[in-house]
PDB file of C-alpha atoms in Angstrom:
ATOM      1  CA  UNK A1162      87.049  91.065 109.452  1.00 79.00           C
ATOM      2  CA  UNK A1163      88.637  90.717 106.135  1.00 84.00           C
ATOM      3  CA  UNK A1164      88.638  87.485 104.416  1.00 91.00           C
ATOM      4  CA  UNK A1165      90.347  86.060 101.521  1.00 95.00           C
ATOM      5  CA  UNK A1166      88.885  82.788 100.156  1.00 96.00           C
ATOM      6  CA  UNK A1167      90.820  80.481  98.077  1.00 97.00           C
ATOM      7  CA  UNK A1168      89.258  76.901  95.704  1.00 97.00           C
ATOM      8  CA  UNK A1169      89.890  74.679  95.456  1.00 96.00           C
ATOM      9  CA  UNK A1170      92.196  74.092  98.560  1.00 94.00           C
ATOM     10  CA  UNK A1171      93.836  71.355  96.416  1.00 95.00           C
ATOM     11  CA  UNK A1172      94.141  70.024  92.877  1.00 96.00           C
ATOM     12  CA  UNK A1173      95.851  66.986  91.179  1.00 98.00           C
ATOM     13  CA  UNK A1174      95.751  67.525  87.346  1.00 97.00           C
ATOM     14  CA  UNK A1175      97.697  65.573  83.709  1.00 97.00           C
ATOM     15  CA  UNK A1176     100.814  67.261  82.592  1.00 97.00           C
ATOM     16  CA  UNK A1177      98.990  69.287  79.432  1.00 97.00           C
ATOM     17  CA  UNK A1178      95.398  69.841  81.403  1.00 97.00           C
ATOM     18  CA  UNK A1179      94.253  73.392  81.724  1.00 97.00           C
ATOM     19  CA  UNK A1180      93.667  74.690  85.239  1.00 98.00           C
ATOM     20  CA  UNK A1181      92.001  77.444  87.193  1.00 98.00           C
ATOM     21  CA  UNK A1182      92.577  78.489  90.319  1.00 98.00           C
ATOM     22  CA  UNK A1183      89.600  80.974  92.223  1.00 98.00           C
ATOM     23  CA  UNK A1184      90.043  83.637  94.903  1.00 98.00           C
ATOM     24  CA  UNK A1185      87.531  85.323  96.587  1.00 97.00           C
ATOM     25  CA  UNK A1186      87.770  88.439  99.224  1.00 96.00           C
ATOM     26  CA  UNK A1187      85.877  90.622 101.468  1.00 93.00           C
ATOM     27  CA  UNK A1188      88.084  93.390 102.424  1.00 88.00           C
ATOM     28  CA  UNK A1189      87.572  96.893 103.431  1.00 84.00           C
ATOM     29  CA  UNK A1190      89.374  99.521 100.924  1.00 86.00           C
ATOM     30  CA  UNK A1191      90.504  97.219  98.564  1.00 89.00           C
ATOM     31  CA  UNK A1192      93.781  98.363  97.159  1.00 88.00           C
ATOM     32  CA  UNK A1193      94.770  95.302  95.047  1.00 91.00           C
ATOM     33  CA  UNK A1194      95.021  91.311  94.510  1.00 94.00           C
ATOM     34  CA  UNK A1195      97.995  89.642  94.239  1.00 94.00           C
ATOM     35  CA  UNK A1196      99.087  86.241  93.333  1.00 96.00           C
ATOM     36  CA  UNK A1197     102.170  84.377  94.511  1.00 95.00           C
ATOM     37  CA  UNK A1198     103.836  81.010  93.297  1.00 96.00           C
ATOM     38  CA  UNK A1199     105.296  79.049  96.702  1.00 94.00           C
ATOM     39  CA  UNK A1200     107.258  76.132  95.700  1.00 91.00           C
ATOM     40  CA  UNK A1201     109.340  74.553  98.290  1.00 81.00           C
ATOM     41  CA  UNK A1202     110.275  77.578 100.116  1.00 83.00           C
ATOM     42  CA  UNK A1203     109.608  81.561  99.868  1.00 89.00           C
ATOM     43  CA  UNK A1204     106.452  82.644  97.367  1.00 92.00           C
ATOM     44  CA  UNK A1205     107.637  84.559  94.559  1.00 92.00           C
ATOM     45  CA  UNK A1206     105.246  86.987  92.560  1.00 92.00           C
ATOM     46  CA  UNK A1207     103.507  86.306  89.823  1.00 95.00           C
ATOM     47  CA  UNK A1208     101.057  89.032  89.404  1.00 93.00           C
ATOM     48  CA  UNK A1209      99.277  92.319  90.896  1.00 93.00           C
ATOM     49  CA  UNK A1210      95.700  93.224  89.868  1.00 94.00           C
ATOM     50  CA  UNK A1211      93.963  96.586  90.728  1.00 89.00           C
ATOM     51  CA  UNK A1212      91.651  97.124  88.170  1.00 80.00           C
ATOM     52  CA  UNK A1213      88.741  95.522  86.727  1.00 82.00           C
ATOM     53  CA  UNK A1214      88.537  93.229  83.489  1.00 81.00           C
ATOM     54  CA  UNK A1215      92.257  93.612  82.811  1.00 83.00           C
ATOM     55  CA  UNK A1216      93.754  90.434  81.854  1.00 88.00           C
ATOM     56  CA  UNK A1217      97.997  90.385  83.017  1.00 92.00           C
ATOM     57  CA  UNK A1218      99.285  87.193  81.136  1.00 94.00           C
ATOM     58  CA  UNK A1219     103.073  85.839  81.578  1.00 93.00           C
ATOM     59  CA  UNK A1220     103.514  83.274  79.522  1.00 96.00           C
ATOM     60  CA  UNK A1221     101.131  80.097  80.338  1.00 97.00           C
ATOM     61  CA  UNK A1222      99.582  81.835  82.999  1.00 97.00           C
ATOM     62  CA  UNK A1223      97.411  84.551  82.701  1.00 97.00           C
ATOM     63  CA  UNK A1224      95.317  86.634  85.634  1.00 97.00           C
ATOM     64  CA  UNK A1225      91.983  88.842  86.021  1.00 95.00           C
ATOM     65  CA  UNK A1226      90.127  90.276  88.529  1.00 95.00           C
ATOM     66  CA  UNK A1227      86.394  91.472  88.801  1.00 93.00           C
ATOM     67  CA  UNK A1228      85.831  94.533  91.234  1.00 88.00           C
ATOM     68  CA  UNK A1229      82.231  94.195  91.137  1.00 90.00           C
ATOM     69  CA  UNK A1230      81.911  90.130  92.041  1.00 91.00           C
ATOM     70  CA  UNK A1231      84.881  90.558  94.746  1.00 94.00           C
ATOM     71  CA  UNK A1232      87.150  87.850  92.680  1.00 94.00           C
ATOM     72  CA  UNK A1233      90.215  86.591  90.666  1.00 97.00           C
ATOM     73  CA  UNK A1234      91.252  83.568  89.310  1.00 97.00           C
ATOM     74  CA  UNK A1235      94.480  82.283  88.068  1.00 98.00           C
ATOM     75  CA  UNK A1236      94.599  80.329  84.639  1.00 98.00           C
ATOM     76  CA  UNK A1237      97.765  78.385  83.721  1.00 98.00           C
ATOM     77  CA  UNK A1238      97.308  76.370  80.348  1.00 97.00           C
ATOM     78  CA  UNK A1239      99.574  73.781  79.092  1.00 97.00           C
ATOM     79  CA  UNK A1240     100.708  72.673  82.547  1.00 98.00           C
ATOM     80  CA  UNK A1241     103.824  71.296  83.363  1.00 97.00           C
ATOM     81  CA  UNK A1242     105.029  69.171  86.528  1.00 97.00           C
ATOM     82  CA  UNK A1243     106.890  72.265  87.115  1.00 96.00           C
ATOM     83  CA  UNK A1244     103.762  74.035  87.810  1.00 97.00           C
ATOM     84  CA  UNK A1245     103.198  72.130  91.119  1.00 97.00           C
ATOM     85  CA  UNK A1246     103.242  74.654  94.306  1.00 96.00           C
ATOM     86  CA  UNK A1247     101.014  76.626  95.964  1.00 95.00           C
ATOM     87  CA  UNK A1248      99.277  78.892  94.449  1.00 97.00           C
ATOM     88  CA  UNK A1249      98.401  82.430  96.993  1.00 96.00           C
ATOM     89  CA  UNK A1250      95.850  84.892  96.665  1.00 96.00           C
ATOM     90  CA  UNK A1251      96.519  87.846  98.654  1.00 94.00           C
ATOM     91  CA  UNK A1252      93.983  91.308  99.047  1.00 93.00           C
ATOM     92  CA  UNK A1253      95.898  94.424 100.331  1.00 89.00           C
ATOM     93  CA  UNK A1254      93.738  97.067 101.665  1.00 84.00           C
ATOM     94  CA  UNK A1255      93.201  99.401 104.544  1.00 72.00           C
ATOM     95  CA  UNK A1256      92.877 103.101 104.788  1.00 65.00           C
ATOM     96  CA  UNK A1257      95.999 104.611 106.749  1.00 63.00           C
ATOM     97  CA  UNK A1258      97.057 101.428 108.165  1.00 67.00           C
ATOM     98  CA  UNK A1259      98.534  98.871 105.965  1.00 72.00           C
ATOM     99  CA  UNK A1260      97.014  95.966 105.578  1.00 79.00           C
ATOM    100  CA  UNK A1261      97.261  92.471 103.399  1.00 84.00           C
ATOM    101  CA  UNK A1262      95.352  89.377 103.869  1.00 89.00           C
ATOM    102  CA  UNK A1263      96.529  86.092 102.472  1.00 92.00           C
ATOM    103  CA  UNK A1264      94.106  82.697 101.620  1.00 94.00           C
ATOM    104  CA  UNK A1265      95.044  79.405 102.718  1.00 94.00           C
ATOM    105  CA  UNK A1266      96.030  78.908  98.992  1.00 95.00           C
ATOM    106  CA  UNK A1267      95.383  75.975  96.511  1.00 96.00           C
ATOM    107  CA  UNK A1268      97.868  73.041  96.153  1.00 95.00           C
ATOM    108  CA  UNK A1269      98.366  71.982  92.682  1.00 97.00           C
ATOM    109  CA  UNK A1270      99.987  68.946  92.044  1.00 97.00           C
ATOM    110  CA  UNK A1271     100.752  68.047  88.058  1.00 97.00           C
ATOM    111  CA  UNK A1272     101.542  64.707  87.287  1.00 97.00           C
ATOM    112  CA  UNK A1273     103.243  63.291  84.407  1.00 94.00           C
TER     113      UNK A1273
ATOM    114  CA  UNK B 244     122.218  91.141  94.852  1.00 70.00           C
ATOM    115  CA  UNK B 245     121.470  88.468  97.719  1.00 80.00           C
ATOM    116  CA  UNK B 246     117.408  90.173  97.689  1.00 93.00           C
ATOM    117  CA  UNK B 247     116.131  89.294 101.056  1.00 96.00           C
ATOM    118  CA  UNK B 248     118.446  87.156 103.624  1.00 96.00           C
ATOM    119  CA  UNK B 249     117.184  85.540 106.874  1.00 97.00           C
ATOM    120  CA  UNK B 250     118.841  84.325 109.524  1.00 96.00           C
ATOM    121  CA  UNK B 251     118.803  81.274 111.305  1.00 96.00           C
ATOM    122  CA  UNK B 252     117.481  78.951 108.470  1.00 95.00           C
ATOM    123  CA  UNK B 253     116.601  76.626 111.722  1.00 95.00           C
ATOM    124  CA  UNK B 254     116.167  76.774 115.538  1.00 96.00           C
ATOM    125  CA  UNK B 255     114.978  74.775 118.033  1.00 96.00           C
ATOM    126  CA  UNK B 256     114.226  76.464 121.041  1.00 96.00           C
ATOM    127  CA  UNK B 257     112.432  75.326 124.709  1.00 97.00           C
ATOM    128  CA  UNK B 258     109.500  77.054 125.737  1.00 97.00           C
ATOM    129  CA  UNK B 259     110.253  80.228 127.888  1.00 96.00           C
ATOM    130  CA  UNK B 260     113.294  80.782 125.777  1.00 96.00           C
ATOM    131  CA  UNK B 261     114.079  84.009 123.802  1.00 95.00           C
ATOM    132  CA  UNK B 262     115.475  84.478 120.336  1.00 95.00           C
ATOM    133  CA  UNK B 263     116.041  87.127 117.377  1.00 97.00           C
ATOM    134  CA  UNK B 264     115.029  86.540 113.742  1.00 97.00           C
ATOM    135  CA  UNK B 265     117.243  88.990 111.468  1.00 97.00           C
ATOM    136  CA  UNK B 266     116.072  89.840 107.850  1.00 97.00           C
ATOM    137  CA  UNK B 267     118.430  91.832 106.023  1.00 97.00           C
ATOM    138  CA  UNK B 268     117.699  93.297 102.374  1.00 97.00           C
ATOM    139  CA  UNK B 269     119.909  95.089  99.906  1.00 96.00           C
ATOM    140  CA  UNK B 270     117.282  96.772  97.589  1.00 96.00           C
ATOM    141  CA  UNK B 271     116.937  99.895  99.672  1.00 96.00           C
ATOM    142  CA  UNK B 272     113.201  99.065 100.312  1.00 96.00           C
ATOM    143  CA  UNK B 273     111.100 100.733 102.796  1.00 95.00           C
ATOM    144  CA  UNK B 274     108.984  98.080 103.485  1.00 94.00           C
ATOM    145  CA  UNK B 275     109.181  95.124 105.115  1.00 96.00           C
ATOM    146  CA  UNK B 276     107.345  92.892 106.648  1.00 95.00           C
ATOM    147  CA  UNK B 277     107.039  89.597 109.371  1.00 97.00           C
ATOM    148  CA  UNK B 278     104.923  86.709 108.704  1.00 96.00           C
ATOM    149  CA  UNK B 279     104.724  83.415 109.769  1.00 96.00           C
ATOM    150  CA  UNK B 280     102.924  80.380 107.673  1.00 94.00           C
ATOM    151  CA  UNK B 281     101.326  77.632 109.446  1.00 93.00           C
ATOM    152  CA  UNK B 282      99.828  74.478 107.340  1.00 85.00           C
ATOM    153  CA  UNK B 283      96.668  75.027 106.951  1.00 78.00           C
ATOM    154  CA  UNK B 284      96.306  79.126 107.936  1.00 80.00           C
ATOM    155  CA  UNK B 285      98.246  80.523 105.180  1.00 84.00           C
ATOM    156  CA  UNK B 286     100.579  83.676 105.297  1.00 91.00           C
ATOM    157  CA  UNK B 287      99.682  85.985 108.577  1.00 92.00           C
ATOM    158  CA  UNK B 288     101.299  88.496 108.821  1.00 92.00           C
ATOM    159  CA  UNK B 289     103.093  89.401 112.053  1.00 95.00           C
ATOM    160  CA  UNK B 290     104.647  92.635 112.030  1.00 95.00           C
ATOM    161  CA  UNK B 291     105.238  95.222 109.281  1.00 94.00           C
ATOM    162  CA  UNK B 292     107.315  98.490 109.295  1.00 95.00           C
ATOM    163  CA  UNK B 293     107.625 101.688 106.708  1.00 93.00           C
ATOM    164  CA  UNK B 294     110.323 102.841 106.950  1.00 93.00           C
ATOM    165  CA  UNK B 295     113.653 102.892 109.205  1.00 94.00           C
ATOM    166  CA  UNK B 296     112.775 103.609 112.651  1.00 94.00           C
ATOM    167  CA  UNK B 297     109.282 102.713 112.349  1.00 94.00           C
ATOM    168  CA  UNK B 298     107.299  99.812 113.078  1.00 95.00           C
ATOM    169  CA  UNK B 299     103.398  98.437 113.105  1.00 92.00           C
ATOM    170  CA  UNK B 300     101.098  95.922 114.301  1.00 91.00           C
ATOM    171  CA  UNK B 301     100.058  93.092 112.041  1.00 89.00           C
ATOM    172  CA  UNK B 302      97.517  90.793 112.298  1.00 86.00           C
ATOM    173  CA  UNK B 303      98.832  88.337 114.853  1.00 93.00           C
ATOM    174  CA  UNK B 304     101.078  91.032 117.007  1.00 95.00           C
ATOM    175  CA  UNK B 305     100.904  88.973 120.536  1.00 95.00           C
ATOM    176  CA  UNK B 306     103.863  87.484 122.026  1.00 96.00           C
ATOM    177  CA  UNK B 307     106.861  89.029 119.206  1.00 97.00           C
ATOM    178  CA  UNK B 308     108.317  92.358 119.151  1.00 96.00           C
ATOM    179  CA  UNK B 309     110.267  93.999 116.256  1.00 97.00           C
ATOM    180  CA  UNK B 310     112.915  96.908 115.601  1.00 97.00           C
ATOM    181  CA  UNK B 311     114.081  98.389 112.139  1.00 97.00           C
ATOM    182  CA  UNK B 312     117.213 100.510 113.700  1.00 95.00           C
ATOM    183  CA  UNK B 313     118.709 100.609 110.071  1.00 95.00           C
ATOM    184  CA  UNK B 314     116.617 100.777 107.087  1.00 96.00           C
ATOM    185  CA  UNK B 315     118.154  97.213 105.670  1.00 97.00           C
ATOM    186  CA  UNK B 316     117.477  95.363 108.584  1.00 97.00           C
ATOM    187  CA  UNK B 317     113.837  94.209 110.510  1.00 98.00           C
ATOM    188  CA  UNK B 318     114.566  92.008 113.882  1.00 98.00           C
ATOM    189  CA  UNK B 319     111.877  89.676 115.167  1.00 98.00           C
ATOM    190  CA  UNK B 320     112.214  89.027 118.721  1.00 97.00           C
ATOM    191  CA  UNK B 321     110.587  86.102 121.003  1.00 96.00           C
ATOM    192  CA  UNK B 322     110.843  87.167 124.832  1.00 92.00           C
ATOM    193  CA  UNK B 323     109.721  84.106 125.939  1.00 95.00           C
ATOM    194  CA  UNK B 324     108.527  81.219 123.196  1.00 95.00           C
ATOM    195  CA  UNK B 325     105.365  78.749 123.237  1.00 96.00           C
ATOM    196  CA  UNK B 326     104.778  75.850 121.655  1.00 96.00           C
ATOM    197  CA  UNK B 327     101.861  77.978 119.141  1.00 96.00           C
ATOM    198  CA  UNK B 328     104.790  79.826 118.130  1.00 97.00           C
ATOM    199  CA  UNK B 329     106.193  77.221 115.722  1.00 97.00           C
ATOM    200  CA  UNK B 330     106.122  77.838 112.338  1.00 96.00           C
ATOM    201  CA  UNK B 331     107.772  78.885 109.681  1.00 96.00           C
ATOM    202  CA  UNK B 332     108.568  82.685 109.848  1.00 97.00           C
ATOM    203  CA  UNK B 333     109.027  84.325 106.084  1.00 97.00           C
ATOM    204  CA  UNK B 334     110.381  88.031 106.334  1.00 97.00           C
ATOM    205  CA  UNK B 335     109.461  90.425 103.002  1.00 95.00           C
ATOM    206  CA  UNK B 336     110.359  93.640 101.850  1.00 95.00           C
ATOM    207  CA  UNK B 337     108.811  96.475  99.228  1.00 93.00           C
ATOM    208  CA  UNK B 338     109.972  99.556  97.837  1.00 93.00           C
ATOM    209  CA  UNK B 339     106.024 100.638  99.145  1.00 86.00           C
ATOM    210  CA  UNK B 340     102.650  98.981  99.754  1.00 80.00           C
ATOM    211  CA  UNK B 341     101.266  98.842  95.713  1.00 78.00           C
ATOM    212  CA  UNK B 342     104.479  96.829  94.731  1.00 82.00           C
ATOM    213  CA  UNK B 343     105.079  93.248  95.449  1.00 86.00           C
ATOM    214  CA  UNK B 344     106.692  91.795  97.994  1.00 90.00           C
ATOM    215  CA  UNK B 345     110.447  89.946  97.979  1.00 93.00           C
ATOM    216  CA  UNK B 346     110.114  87.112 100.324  1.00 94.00           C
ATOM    217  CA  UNK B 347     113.301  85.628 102.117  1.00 95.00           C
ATOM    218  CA  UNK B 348     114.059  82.014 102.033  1.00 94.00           C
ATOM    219  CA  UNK B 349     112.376  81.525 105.358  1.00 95.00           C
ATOM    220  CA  UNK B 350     113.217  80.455 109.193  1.00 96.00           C
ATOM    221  CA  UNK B 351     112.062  76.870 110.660  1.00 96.00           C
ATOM    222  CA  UNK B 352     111.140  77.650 114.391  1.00 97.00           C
ATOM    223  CA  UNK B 353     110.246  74.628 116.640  1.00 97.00           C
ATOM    224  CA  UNK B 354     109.035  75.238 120.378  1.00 97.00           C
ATOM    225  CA  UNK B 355     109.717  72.019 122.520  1.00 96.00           C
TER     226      UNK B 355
END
């Protein structure tokens, strides 16, 4: 069964503080991570990873993935309270039948 | 562009009771998809289809049924709702499977 793993499940950090954000998977033909932003309604994308040691930065945030260690994490520096959501990892993968597999996602919470 | 559109926003129903989700999107996307999101579970998805015409079994199948008769439009249907069946239902759509995903705004389904 595939699994997506996400830590911490929640997270209360200082406007300013630098964060990280971890997802693990176990997934059968891995295709590609991706990471969504869900703030008070539908998640909206933030990045797609599908190969190794590549770095995908948008502004404050910034993404990698490692192939070989099955994970990803999701930096954002310099938060801001308008950081707070919840953060998804999600693994697509699957031969002829789609397939993608979201974690129970980490709660950040940035406080003034 | 309204992206993704879902319809109802809300809906209370009694168990036994039957009901249609409509998601309609205006990028001319293949894709799309049916998940629901309960607290603690994350995003499963439900119900996905490739194209117009087609559909396919997610990971949590049992108890809905979809149709794509036009290629903007994915129906969910409830023949007759439980109580596990509320959640919040989030419909998606992609040009194909290695792009991200355009989430709707999301329906609030309650099952007295």
């Amino acid at each position: 069964e595939d699994k997506v793993v996400q830590s911490p499940l929640s997270l209360v950090v200082h406007e300013g503080d630098t964060v990280t954000l971890n997802c693990s998977y176990e997934v059968t033909n891995f295709r590609s991570l991706l990471w969504y932003k869900q703030e008070k309604k539908a998640p909206t994308f933030l990045f797609m990873l599908t190969s190794s040691g590549i770095e995908k930065k948008s502004g404050r945030l910034s993404s990698i993935l490692d192939k070989k260690e099955l994970f990803s994490i999701l930096n954002i520096t310099a938060t801001q309270t308008g950081d707070s959501a919840i953060y998804l990892c999600a693994v697509e993968s699957g031969g002829s039948n789609y397939k993608l597999t979201f974690g129970k996602g980490t709660l950040l919470t940035v406080n003034p | 562009n309204a992206g993704v559109t879902q319809t109802p926003k809300f809906r209370v129903l009694k168990t036994g009771q039957s009901m249609t989700l409509l998601c309609a999107q205006d990028m001319n996307h293949e894709y799309m998809y049916w998940y629901r999101q309960d607290p603690g579970m994350g995003l499963r998805l439900i119900h996905y289809s490739v194209g117009e015409g087609t559909t396919a079994k997610g990971e949590v199948p049992d108890g809905y049924n979809v149709s794509r008769l036009k290629k903007q439009n994915f129906l969910l249907g409830l023949e007759s709702a439980a109580p596990s069946q509320t959640s919040v239902y989030f419909c998606a759509s992609s040009p194909d499977p290695y792009n991200e995903q355009f989430f709707g705004p999301g329906t609030r389904l309650t099952v007295l």
